[in-house]
Every structure is written in structure tokens, then in C-alpha cells.
Coordinates of C-alpha atoms and ligand atoms in Angstrom, one line a residue:
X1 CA 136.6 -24.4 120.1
X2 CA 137.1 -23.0 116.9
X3 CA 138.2 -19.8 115.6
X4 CA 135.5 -17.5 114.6
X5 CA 136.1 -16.2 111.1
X6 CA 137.7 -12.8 110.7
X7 CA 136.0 -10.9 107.8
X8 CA 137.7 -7.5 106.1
X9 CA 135.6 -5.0 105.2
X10 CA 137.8 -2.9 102.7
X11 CA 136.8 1.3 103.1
X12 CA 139.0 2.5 100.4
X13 CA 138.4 0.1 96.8
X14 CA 142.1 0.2 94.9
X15 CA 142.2 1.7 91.3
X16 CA 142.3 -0.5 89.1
X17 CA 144.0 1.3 85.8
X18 CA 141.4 0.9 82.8
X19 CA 142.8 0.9 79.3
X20 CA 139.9 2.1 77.2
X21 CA 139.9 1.5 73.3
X22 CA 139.8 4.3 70.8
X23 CA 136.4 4.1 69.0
X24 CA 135.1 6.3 65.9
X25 CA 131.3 6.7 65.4
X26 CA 128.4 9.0 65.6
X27 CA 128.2 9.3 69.3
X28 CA 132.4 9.7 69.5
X29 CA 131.9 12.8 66.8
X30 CA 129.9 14.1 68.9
X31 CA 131.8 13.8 71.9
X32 CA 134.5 15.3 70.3
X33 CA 132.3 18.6 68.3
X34 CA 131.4 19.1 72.2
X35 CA 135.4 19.5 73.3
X36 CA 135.9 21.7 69.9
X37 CA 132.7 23.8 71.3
X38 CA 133.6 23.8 74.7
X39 CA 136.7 24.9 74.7
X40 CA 136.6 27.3 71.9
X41 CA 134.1 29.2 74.4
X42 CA 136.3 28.7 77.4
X43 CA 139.5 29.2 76.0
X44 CA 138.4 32.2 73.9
X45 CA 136.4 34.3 75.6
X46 CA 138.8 35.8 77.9
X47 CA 140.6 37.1 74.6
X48 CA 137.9 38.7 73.4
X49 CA 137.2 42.4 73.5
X50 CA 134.5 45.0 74.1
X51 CA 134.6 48.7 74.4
X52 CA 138.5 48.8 74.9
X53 CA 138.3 46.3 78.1
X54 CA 137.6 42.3 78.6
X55 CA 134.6 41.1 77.4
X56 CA 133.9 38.9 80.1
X57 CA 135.3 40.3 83.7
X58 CA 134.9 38.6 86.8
X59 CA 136.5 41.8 88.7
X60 CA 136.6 41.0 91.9
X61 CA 138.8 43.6 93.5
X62 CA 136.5 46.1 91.9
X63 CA 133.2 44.1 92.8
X64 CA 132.2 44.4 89.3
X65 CA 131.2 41.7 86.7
X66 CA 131.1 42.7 83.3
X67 CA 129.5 40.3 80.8
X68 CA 129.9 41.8 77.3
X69 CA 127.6 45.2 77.8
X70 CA 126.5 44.8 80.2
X71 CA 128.3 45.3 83.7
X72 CA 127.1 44.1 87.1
X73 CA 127.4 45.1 90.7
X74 CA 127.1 43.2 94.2
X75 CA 123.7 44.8 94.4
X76 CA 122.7 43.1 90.8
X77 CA 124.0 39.3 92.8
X78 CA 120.4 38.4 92.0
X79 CA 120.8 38.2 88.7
X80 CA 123.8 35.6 89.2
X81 CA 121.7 33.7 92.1
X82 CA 119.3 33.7 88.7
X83 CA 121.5 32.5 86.2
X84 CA 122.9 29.4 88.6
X85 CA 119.1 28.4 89.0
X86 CA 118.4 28.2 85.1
X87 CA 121.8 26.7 84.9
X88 CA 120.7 24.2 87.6
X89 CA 117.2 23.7 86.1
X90 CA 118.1 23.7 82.8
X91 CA 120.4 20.0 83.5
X92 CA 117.4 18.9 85.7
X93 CA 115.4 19.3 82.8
X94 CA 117.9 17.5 80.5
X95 CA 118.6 14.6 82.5
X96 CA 114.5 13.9 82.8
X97 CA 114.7 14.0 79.3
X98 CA 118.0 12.4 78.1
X99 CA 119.6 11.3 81.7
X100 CA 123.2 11.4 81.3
X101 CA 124.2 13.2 78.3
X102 CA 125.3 16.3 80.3
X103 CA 128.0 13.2 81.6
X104 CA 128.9 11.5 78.8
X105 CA 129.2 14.8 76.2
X106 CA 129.7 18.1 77.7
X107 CA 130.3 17.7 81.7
X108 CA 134.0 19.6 82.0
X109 CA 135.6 16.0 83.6
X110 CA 134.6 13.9 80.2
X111 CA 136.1 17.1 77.8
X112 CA 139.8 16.8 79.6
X113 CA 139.3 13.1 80.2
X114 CA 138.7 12.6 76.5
X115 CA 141.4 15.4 75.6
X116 CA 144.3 13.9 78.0
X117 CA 143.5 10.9 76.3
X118 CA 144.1 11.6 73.2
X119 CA 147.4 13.0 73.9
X120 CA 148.0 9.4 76.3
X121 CA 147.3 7.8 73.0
X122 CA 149.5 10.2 70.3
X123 CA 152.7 9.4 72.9
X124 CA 151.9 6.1 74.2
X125 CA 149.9 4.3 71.7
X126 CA 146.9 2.3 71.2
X127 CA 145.5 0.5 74.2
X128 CA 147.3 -2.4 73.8
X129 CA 150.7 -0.4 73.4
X130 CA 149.5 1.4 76.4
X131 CA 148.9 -2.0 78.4
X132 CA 152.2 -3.5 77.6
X133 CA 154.1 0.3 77.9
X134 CA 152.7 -0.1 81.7
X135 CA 154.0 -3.9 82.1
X136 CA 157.4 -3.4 80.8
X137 CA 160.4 -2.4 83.2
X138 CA 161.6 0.8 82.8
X139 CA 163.8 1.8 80.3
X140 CA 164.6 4.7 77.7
X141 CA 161.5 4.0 75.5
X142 CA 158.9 4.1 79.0
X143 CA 161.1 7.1 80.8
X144 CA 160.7 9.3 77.5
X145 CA 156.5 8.7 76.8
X146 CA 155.6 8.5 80.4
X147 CA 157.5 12.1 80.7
X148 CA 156.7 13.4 77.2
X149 CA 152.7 12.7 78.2
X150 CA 153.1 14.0 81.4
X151 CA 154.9 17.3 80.3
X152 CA 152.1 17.9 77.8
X153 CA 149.4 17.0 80.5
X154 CA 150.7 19.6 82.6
X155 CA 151.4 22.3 79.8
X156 CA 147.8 22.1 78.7
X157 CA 146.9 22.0 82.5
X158 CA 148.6 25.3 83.4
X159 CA 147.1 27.1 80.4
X160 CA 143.8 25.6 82.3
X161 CA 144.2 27.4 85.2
X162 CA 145.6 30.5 83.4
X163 CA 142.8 30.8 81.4
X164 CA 140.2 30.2 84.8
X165 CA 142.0 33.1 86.4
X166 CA 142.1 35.0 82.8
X167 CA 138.4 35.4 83.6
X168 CA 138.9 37.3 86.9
X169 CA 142.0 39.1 85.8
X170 CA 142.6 40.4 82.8
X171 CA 144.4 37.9 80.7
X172 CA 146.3 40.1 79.3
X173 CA 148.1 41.1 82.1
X174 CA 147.7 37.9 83.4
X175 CA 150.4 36.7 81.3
X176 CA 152.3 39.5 80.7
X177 CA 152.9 39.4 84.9
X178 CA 153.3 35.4 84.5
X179 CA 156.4 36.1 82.1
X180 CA 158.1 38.2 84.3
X181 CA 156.9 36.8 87.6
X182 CA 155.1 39.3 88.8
X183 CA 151.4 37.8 89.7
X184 CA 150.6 38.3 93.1
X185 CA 150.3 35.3 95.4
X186 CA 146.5 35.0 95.2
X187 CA 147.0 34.4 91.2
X188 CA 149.7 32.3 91.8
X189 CA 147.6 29.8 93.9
X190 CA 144.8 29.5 91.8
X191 CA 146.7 29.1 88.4
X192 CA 148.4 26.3 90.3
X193 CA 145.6 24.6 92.0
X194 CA 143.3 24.9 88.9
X195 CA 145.7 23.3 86.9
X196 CA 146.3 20.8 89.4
X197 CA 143.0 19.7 89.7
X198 CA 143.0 19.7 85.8
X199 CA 146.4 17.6 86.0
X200 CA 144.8 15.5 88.9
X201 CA 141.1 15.0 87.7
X202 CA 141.6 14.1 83.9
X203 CA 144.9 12.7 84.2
X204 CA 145.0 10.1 87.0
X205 CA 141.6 10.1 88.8
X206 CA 139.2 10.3 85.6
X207 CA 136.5 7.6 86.0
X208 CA 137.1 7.9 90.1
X209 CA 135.6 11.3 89.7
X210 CA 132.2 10.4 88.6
X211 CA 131.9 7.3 90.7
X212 CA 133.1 8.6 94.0
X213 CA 133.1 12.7 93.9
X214 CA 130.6 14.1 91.6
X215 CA 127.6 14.8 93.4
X216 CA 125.3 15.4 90.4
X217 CA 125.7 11.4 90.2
X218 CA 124.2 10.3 93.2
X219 CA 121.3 12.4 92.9
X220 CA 120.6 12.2 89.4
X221 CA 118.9 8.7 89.2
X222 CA 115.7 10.9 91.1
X223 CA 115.2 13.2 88.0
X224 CA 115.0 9.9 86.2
X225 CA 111.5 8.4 85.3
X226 CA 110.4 5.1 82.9
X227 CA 111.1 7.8 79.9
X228 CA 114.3 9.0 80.8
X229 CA 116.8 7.9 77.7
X230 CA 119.3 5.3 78.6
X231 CA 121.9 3.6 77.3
X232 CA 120.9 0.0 77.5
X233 CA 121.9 -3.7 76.1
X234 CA 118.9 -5.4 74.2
X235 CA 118.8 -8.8 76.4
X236 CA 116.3 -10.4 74.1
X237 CA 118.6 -9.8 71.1
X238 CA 122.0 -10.5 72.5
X239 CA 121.4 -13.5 74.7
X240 CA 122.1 -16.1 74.4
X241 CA 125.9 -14.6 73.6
X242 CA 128.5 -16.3 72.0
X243 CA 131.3 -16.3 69.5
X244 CA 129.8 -16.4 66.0
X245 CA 131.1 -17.0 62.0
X246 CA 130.4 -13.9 59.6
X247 CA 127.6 -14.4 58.2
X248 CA 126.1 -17.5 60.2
X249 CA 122.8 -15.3 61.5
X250 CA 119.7 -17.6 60.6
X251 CA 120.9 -21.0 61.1
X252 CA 122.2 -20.1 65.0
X253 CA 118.7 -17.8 65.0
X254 CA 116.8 -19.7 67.9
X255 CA 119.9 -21.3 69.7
X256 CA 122.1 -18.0 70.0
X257 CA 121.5 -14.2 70.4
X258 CA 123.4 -11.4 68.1
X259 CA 126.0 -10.7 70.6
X260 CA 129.3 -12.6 69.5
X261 CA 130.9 -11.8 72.9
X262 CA 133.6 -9.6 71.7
X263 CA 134.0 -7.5 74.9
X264 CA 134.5 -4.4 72.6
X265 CA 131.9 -2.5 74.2
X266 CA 133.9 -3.4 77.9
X267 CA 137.5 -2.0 76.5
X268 CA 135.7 1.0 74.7
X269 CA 134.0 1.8 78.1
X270 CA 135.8 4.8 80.3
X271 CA 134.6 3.4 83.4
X272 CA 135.7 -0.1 82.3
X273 CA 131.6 -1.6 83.2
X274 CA 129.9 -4.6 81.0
X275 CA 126.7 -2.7 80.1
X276 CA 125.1 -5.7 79.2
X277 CA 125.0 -6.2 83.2
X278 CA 121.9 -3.4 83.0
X279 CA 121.9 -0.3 83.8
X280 CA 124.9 0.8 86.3
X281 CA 125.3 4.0 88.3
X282 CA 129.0 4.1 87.2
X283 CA 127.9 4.5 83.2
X284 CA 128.1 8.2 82.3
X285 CA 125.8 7.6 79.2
X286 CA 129.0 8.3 76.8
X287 CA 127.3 6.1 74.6
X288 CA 131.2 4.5 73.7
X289 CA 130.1 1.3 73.6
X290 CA 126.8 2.1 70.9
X291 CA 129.3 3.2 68.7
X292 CA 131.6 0.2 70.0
X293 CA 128.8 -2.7 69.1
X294 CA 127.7 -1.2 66.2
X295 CA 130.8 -1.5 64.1
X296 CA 130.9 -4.9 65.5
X297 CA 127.1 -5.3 64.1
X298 CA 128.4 -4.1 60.6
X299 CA 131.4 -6.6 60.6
X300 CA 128.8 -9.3 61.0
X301 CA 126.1 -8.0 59.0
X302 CA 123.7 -7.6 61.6
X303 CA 121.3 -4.7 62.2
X304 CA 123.0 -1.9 64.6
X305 CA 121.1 -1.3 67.8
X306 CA 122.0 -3.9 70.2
X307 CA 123.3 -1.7 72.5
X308 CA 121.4 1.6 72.1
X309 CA 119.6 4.7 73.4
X310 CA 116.1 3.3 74.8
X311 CA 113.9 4.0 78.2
X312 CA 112.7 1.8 80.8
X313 CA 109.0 2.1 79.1
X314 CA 110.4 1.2 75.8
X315 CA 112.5 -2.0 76.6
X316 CA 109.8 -3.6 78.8
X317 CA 106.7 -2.9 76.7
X318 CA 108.5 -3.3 73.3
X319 CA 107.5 -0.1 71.8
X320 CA 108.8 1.1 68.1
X321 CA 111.5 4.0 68.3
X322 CA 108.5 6.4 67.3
X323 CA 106.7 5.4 70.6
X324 CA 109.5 5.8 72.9
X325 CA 109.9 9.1 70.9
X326 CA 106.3 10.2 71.3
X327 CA 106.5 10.1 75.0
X328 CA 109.3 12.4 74.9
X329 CA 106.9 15.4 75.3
X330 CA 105.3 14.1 78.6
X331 CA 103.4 16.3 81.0
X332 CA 106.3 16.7 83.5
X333 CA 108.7 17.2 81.0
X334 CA 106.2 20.2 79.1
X335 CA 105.6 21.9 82.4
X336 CA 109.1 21.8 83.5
X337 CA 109.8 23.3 80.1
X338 CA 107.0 26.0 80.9
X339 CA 108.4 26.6 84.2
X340 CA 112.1 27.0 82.8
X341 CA 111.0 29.8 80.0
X342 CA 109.6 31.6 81.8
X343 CA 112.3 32.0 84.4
X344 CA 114.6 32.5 81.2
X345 CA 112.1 35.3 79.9
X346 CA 111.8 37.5 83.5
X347 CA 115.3 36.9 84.1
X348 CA 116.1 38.4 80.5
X349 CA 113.5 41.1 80.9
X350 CA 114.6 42.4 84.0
X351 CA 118.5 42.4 83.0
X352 CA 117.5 44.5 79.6
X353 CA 115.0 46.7 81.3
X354 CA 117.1 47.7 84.7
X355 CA 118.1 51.3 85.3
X356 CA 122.0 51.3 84.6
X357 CA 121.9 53.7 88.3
X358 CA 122.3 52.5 91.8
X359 CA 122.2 55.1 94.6
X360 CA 121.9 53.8 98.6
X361 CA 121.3 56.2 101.4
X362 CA 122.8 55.9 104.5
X363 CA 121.8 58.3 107.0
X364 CA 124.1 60.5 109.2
X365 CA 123.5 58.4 112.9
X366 CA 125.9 60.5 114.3
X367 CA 123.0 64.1 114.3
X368 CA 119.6 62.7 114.7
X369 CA 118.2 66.3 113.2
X370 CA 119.6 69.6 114.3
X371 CA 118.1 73.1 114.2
X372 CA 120.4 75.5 111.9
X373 CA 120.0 78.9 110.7
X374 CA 116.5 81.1 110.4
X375 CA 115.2 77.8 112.9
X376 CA 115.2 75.6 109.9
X377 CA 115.9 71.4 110.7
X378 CA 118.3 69.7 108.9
X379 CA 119.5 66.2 108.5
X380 CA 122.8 64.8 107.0
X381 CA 123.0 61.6 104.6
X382 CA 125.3 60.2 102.6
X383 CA 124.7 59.2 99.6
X384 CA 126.1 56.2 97.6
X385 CA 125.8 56.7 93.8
X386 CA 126.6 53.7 91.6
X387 CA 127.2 55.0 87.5
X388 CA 126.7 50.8 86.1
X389 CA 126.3 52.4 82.9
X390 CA 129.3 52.2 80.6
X391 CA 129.1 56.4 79.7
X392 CA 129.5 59.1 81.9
X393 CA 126.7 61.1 82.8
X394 CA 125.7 64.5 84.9
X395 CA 123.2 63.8 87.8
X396 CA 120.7 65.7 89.6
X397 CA 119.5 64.9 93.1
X398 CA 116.0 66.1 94.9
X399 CA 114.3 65.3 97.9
X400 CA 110.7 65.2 98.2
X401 CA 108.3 64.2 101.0
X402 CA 107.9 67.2 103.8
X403 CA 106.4 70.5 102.4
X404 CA 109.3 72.5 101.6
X405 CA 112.0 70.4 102.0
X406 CA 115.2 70.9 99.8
X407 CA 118.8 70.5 99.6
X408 CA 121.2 72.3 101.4
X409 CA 124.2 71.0 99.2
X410 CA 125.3 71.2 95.8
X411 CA 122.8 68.8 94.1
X412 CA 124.4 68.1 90.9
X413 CA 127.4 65.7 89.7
X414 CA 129.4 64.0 87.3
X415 CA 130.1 60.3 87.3
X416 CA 132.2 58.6 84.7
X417 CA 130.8 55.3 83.2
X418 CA 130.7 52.0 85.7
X419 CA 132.0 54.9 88.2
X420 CA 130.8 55.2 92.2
X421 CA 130.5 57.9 94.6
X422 CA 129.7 58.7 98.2
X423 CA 128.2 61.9 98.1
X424 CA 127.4 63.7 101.5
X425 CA 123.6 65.5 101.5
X426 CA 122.4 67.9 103.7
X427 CA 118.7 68.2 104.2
X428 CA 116.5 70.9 106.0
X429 CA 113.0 71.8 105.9
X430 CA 111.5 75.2 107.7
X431 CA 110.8 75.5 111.3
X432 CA 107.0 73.9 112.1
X433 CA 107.0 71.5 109.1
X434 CA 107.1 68.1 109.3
X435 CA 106.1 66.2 112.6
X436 CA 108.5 65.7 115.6
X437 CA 110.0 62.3 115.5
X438 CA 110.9 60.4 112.1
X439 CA 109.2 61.6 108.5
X440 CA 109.6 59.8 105.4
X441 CA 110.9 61.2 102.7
X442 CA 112.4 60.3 99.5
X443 CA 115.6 61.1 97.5
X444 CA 115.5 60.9 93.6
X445 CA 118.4 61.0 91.2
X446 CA 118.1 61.5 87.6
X447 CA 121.0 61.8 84.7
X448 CA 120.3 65.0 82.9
X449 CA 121.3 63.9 79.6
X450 CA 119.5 60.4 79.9
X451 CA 116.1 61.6 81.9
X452 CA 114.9 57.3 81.9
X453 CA 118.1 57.0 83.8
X454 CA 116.1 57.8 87.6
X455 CA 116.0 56.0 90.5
X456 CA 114.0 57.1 93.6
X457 CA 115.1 55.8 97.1
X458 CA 113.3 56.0 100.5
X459 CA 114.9 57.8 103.7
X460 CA 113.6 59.1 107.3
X461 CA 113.9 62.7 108.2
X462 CA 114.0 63.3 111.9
X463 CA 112.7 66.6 113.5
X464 CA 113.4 66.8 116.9
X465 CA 110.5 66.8 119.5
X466 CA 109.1 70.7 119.9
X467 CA 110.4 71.7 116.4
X468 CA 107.5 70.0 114.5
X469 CA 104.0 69.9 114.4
X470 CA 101.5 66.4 115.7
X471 CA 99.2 66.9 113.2
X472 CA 98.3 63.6 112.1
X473 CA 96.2 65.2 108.8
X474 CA 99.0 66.9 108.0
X475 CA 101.3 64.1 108.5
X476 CA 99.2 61.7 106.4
X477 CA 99.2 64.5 103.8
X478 CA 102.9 64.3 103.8
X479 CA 102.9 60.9 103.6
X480 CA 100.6 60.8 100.6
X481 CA 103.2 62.6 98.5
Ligands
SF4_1 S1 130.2 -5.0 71.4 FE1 128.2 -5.9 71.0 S2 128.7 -7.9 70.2 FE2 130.5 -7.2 71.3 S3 130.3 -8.0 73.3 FE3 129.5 -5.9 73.3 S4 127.3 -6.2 73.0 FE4 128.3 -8.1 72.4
SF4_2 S1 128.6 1.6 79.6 FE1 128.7 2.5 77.6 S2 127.7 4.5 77.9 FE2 128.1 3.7 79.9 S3 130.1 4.6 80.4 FE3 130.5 2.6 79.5 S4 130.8 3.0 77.4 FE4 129.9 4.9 78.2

């Protein structure tokens, strides 16, 4: 009998290292005006200042955002919820349109990628250098780069997460309590595990990222349609591929394609894929390997392009650059451009128009409504008054909703700028008004000096059974005002 074959199904694929080549072009300029613009924004903002504080604040202990004038409260989380949903929406719409350039230019994994690098390359050399480097046993010349590169990777890693947690404590104290060890253990684990996963993710893991964790990968490939840009590998042209003379185009014409076989757009590649193989789920549309063939193309005096940006529509019906461009503007890519302003417009209409004043009233549970002097009835709330506006200002509260109703406590405050109160209330309204059980009423507060600055919030009053009236007329008068 024999031996029934045994076959391994491997669950975890091995890393191979890849080695890519340093390329200069249009799309690697690019690339890098993206990391300049990047992380000028990210690196900088914390730094910068308005009205004597941070301009952007990610307070937490205070529950308070502030993004440059304005400052935002849990109350005003809809307007984050908002901005992650145009964020969201906003890359949809991109990758319909252009599919992976979020991946290839901007996405924060490809900026330190492409930054740690280039500082792999200034200590370890070119890729060859780096190749053999890894080969070698190790001596004095491998123990120095492999630590000088990993020193800088984790200097520029730490000031990573210092500058993450820069946005939710003030950098400036952030670093002033980092020299003298005083950060509190909270600070202390996020600087270390953002600039771990800084250290970890462009560093070591790079390529493994996209392929195996990044979500946005997997699901992309639905936003995708037959117009979706891709980087692609003109078959027609290239094939058949070979090695080639300079300058030997027209005799070889029929018999062999422009491709010369030079593998530079494999070793250029991050994710180390043939693109001439088609379209792959592991190419982040860096567009390396464009710039990569097209100096080849030049060597040889051939026409760039082999390897270029081009749709699914394009490649299989032929069309002219100005074709493919046409269909740019399709009907799912004009309404999702509709649909996106005008999320962009309400969302910035509503943030510039909102009253800078929060107040929430929480009624006293412990006295449902209690009779007081002269027979009068009168409720207790507390009031929660939320200054978001940067100034201080002087308040005025009034109540409104039963015939006669007023305040039994002092009814005007201060409230310095992006300050909160709890302010206790006490309510009454005369013997036989209102009707016994629950009235509603309403509580408005207004800043004197700023009479736009008013909100109005709804409340109950209760009047206990006997003290008020069951006159439904009356009752539906008082709800009328
Ligand atoms: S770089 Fe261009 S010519 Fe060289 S192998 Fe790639 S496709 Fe062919
Ligand atoms: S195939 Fe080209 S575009 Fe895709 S990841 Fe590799 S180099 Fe970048």
C-alpha cells in the first residue's frame, strides 16, 4: 500500500527582505513634495499658536478640542463624527477616480517608508551596497551602519510619537516634562507605542503593512470601476520582451516588443511585484516603476509609456489619453462629487453659524414640586452652562411657559471664555397656575453684551395634584407660548 502524500499548507508566508532601487522622476518628486507637505503639517502644527494657547488641542482631560478659533465640546462630537465621514468619503471618491494614489503618495505608511529609506540608503548605501551589507558577516563596518540607521530610525520615531501626543498635550510642556522626566505614565505609553509602531511599521514591516494589515486594501478594489486609473504594463508594446541593442527599434519591430527585460521596474518596486504580471492587489500605485521604465525608455530611445497610468476601459478598447481622460467626469464620479460638497458646505455652515453657548438642564429628581411661601410651587433645576466662546461674557437666564412663572434665584452670571458652570435654579409659579402633573416650560439664556449669543432649552415643571388647575384650554394656552 503506499503512502498517501502529506501536503503543508504554510499559514504564516516568511518575509522575504526586498531591496528596492532608488529611482528619480516625476512620480518620485512627487512622492517626496507629499512627505515635505505632510510632515510640515504634522510636525508643525502643534508649534503653532493662537490666542496665547495651542492652535490645535486635543484636550482631553478638559473634554475640549480646540482647532484654531474655534473650540469644541463633547456635545459638538457631531461635528468630528462629520469631519471622519468627509475624510472617509473624500478617499472613496479619490480612489473611484485615481484608485491608489492615496497608497502610493500620501497614505502615512508610504511617507515613513520612503523617509526611513532614505536614511537606510545615506548609512547603508545603494541597493546593492545594501544587499551585500546584509550578506557579509559581521564586523566593524556592518555593527556601526546597522546601529547608526537604527539609532536615527528610532530618534526620528520618538519625535513621532512626541509630536502625536504634542496634539493632546501641549507640546510645550510635553517636552519640557520629557526633559526632566516628569510625563505622567499615560504620556509615557503613548510616546513609546507611537514611536514603536513608527519604528516597527516603516522600519521592518513596510510592504507587510499594506499586504496583510491595512484594511483600506482589501476593500478598495469595490470603489474601483473600468475608469478607475491604474498603474498598468502595455502588453501589446512590451511583449514579446527581451534584451535589446540601443538603437535597434525597427529592424526587431514585428519579432520583439519594447521591453528589454531589465527588471528595473521589479528592483524599483516597494513591494518587490513584476507589474507586467497585471494588475496585483499588492501594488500600492506608487507609480516607482513609471518613472523606473521610463528612464529605461530614454536610454533606448523609445517613447515613455510602457508602463503607465491607464484604466481598464482604456487598455482594452485602445482609446487616446484624451478619451480615457474624458471619461474622468462620469455620472458616478459627478454625483459623488455633488453628494461630497454638499456635506462639505452644511458641515462648514453649521460650524460658522453655531451659538458659541451650551446650557443642559437637569432637573432636581430629588423634590418633584413643593408648595413654598404665599402657596406658591416651586421646582429646583440645575443648570449646566457651557461659555465655548473664547471671551467672557455676563448671562441672563429666564423661564417662560406657565403664566407667571419666574426665577426664584439670582438670574445673572459671569462666565470666562471656553468656561462651564452648574448653576442651581429655583422655579415657582403662583398658587392655581399651571395644571397638576408635569408643564412644559422653557429656560433661555442670553449674554448681555452679545444678545445673538441665546440658547433656549426645554424643561418640565411639576405642580403637585390639588395645587393646579385641569383646564385643558388653559393648558393648551400654556403650551402655545
Ligand atoms: S523597466 Fe520597462 S523595459 Fe525594463 S523590464 Fe520593466 S517594463 Fe521592461
Ligand atoms: S508595481 Fe509599480 S506602482 Fe505598483 S507598487 Fe510596484 S512600483 Fe509601485
Amino acid at each position: 500500500m503506499s503512502t498517501p502524500e502529506v501536503s503543508v499548507i504554510k499559514m504564516y508566508a516568511a518575509r522575504e527582505e526586498i531591496y528596492p532601487r532608488e529611482i528619480k522622476g516625476r512620480y518620485a518628486t512627487l512622492r517626496w513634495l507629499c512627505v515635505w507637505l505632510t510632515q510640515l503639517v504634522f510636525y508643525g502644527l502643534p508649534w503653532l499658536q493662537w490666542n496665547d494657547r495651542q492652535a490645535l488641542l486635543f484636550d482631553l482631560g478638559a473634554r475640549k478640542f480646540y482647532i484654531f478659533g474655534i473650540v469644541l465640546w463633547p456635545q459638538d462630537f457631531i461635528y468630528l463624527a462629520v469631519l471622519l465621514i468627509i475624510c472617509a468619503y473624500g478617499l472613496f471618491l479619490v480612489t473611484a477616480v485615481a484608485g491608489r494614489v492615496w497608497c502610493g503618495f500620501a497614505c502615512p505608511q508610504t511617507v515613513y517608508t520612503e523617509i526611513f529609506m532614505w536614511i537606510e540608503r545615506k548609512i547603508e548605501g545603494t541597493r546593492s551596497a545594501r544587499m551585500r551589507l546584509d550578506k557579509q558577516a559581521w564586523g566593524i563596518d556592518k555593527l556601526w551602519r546597522k546601529s547608526a540607521k537604527h539609532l536615527v530610525w528610532g530618534a526620528v520615531a520618538l519625535w513621532t510619537g512626541l509630536t502625536f501626543v504634542g496634539y493632546f498635550t501641549p507640546v510645550r510642556s510635553l517636552i519640557g516634562a520629557v526633559a526632566s522626566l516628569g510625563l505622567g505614565p499615560w504620556e509615557w505609553f503613548w510616546i513609546l507605542f507611537y514611536s514603536l509602531a513608527t519604528y516597527g511599521n516603516a522600519g521592518w514591516m513596510r510592504e507587510q503593512v499594506c499586504k496583510y494589515m491595512c484594511p483600506y486594501a482589501r476593500f478598495q478594489s469595490s470603489m474601483f470601476d473600468k475608469d478607475t486609473l491604474i498603474i498598468t504594463y502595455d502588453t501589446d508594446r512590451g511583449e514579446p520582451r527581451g534584451p535589446r541593442a540601443k538603437k535597434t527599434v525597427a529592424p526587431a519591430a514585428n519579432v520583439q516588443g519594447d521591453c528589454i527585460d531589465c527588471s528595473m521596474c521589479v528592483q524599483v518596486c516597494p513591494t518587490g511585484i513584476d507589474i507586467r504580471d497585471g494588475l496585483q492587489y499588492e501594488c500600492i500605485g506608487c507609480a516607482a516603476c513609471i518613472d523606473a521604465c521610463n528612464s529605461v525608455m530614454a536610454k533606448i530611445d523609445l517613447p515613455a509609456g510602457l508602463i503607465r497610468y491607464s484604466t481598464d476601459h482604456a487598455i482594452t478598447k485602445k482609446w487616446s489619453f484624451a478619451q480615457m481622460q474624458a471619461r474622468v467626469l462620469r455620472p458616478r464620479v459627478l454625483i459623488y462629487t455633488a453628494i461630497l460638497g454638499l456635506i462639505i458646505t452644511a458641515f462648514f455652515v453649521s460650524l460658522f453659524m453655531r451659538t458659541p453657548l451650551k446650557m443642559d438642564v437637569i432637573r432636581d429628581r430629588g423634590s418633584m414640586g413643593r408648595e413654598v411661601e404665599d402657596g406658591m410651587i416651586e421646582n429646583v433645576y440645575r443648570l449646566q452652562i457651557m461659555n465655548t466662546d473664547e471671551a467672557s461674557h455676563h448671562f441672563k437666564i429666564s423661564v417662560a411657559g406657565i403664566d407667571g412663572i419666574a426665577l426664584a434665584s439670582p438670574d445673572e452670571l459671569d462666565l470666562e471664555g471656553t468656561g462651564s458652570r452648574a448653576v442651581p435654579v429655583r422655579v415657582r409659579v403662583a398658587a392655581g397656575e399651571g395644571r397638576s402633573g408635569s408643564n412644559k416650560i422653557s429656560f433661555t439664556l442670553v449674554a448681555t453684551d452679545h444678545a445673538s449669543q441665546q440658547v433656549t432649552e426645554k424643561a418640565v415643571f411639576f405642580v403637585p395634584r390639588g395645587a393646579g388647575h385641569d383646564d385643558h384650554d388653559k393648558h393648551d394656552k400654556h403650551d402655545d407660548h
